[in-house]
Short mmCIF file of C-alpha atoms in Angstrom, two decimals:
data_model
loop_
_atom_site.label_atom_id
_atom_site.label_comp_id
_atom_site.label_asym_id
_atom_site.label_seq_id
_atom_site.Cartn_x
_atom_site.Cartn_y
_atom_site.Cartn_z
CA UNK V 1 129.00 85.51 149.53
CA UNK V 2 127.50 83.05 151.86
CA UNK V 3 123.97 81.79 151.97
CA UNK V 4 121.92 81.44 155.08
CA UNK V 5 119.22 78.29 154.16
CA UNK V 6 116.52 78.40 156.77
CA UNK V 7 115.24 74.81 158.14
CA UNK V 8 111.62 73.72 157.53
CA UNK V 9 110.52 70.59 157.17
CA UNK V 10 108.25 71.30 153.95
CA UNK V 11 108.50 74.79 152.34
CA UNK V 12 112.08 75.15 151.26
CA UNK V 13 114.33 78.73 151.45
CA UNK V 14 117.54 80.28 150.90
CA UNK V 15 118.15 84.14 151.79
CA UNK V 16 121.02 85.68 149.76
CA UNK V 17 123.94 86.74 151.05
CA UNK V 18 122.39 86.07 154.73
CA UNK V 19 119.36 86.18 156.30
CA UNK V 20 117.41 88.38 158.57
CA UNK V 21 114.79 87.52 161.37
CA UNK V 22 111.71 89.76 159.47
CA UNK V 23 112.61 87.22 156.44
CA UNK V 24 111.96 84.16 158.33
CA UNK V 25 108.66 85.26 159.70
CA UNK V 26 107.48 85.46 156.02
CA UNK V 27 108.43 81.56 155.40
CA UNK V 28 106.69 80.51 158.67
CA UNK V 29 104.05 81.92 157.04
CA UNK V 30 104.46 79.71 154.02
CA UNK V 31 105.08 76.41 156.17
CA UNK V 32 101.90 77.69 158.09
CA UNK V 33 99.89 77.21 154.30
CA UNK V 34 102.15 74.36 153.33
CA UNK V 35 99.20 71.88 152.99
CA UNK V 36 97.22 74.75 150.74
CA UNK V 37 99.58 75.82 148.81
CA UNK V 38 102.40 73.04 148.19
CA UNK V 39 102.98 72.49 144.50
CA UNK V 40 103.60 68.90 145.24
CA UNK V 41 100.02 68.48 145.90
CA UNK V 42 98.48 71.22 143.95
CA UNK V 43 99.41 70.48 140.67
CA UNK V 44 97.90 68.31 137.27
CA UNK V 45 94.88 69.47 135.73
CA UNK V 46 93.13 71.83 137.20
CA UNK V 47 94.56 71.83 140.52
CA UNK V 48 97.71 73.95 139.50
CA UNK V 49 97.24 77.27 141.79
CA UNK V 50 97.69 80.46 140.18
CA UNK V 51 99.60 82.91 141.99
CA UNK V 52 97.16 85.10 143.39
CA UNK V 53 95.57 82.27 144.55
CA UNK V 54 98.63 81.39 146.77
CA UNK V 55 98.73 84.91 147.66
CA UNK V 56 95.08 85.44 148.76
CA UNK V 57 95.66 82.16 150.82
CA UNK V 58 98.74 83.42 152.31
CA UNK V 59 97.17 87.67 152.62
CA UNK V 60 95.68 87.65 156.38
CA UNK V 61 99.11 86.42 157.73
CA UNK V 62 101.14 88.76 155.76
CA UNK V 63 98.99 91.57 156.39
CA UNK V 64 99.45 90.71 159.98
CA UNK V 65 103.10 91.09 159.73
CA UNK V 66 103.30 94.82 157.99
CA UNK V 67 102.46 94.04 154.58
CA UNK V 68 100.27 95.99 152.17
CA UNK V 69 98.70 93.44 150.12
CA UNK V 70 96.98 93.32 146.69
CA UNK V 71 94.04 92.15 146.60
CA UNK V 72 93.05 92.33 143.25
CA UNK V 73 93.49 93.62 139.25
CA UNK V 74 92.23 96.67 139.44
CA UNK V 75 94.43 99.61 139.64
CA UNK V 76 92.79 100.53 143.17
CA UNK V 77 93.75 97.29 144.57
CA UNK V 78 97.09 97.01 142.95
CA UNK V 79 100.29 98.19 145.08
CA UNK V 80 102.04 100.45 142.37
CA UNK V 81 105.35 102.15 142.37
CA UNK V 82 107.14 104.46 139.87
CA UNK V 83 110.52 104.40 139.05
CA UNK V 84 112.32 107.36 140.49
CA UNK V 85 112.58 109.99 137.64
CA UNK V 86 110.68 107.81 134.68
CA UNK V 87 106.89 107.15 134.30
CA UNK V 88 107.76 103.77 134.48
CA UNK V 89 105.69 101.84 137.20
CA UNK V 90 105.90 98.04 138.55
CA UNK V 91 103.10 96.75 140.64
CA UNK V 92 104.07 93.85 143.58
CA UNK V 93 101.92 91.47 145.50
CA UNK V 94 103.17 93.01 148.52
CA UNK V 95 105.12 95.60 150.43
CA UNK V 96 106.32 96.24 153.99
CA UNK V 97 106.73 99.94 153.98
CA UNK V 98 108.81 99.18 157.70
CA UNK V 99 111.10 96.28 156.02
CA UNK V 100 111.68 97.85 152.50
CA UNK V 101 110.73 94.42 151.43
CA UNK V 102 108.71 93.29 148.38
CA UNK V 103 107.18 90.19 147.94
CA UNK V 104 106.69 88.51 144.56
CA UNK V 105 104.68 85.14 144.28
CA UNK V 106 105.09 83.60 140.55
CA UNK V 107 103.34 80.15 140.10
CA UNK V 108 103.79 79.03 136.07
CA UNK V 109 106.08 81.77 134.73
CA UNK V 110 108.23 81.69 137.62
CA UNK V 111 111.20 79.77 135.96
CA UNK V 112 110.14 78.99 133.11
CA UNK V 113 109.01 82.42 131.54
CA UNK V 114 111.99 83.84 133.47
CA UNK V 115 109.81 85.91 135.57
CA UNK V 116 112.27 86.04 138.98
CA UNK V 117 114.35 87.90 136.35
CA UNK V 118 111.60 90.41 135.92
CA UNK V 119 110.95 90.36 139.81
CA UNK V 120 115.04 91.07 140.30
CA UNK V 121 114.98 93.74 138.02
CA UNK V 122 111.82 95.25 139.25
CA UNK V 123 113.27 95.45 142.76
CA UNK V 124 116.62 96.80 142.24
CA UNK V 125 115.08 100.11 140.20
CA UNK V 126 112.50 101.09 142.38
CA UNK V 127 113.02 103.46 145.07
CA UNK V 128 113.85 102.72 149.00
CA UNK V 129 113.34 98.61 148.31
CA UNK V 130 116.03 96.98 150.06
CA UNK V 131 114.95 93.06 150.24
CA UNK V 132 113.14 90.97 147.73
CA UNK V 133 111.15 87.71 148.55
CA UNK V 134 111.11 85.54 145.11
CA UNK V 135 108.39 82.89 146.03
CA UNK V 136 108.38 79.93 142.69
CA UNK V 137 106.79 76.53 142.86
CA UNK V 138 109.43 73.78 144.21
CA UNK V 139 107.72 71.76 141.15
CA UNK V 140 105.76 72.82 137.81
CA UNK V 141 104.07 70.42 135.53
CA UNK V 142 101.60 71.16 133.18
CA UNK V 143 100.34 68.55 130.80
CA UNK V 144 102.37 65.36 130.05
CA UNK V 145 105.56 67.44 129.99
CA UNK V 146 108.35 66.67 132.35
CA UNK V 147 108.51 68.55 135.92
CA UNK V 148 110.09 71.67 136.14
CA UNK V 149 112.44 71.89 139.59
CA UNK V 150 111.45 75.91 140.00
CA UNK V 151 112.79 76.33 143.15
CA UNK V 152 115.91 74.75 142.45
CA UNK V 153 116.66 76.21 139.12
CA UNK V 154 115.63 80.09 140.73
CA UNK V 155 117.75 79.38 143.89
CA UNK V 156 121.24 78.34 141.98
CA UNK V 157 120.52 81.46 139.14
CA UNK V 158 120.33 83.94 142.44
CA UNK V 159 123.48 81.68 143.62
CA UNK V 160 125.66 81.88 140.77
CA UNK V 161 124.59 85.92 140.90
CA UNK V 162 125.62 86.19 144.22
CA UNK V 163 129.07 84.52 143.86
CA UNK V 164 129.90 86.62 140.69
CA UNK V 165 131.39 89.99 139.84
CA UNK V 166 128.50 91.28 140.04
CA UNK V 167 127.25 90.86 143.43
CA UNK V 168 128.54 94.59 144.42
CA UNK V 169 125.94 95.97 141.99
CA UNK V 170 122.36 94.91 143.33
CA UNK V 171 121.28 97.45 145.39
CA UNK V 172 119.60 94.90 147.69
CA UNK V 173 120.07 94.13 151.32
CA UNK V 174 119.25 90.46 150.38
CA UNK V 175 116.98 88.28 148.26
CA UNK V 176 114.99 85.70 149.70
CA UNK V 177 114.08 82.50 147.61
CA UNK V 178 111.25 80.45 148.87
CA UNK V 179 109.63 77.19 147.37
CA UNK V 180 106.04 76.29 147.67
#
């Protein structure tokens, strides 16, 4: 399948197998936040941004777009769903009811913990989702360890998925990968 990689000059994305317009106006909100959010310049000691930070930066915009957006722990401000048939329930960052589109914003965990996998998985089980938006750090550090190329590593995994046998069973429209 071919990949459509949207141009900006800072935050970097690639929409799986192609892209749709709705999709870009969620990474113009990115590039809009680029100096807030970037991981290039948010990150060391304490200056690493948490996801929900990212999202709470990025909330007004998205909002302004469609999405429902969590706003916090609690199970009142958390966007829940249930897995058709189980009692099984996921909770995303955001949701465009219009779009069928989730959002997922992972900071630390995104590659490294394998989270995206989670997010994937997540996405293809619960009911009437038909895009996914994967947003991972371009870079991680933490400590004195080496850098962690998030973005990179995420955006070849979903590759590699997309140009397998297995591409005919995600029940997704697309998957959007962006890096922060």
């Amino acid at each position: 399948m071919s990949k459509k990689q949207f141009k900006h000059s800072k935050i970097l994305s690639s929409c799986f197998p192609s892209g749709e317009s709705f999709l870009n106006e969620v990474v113009e909100i990115f590039e809009k936040h680029n100096a807030e959010i970037s991981s290039e310049t948010h990150m060391g000691k304490n200056k690493n941004l948490k996801s929900n930070d990212v999202l709470k930066i990025l909330s007004n915009d998205l909002e302004g777009i469609g999405y429902k957006v969590e706003k916090g722990k609690s199970s009142k401000h958390k966007i829940t769903f249930t897995v058709d048939g189980t009692d099984q329930k996921f909770d995303v960052d955001a949701y465009n009811e219009n779009t069928k589109t989730i959002i997922e914003i992972e900071a630390g965990r995104g590659w490294a913990n394998n989270q995206f996998l989670k997010d994937l998985f997540e996405a293809c089980v619960l009911p009437d989702i038909e895009y996914l938006i994967i947003a991972v750090k371009k870079i991680y550090q933490i400590s004195n360890q080496p850098e962690k190329k998030d973005y990179e590593n995420v955006k070849n995994y979903i590759d590699a998925l997309y140009k397998s046998r297995v591409r005919n069973m995600i029940p997704l429209k697309g998957i959007l990968v962006i890096g922060y």
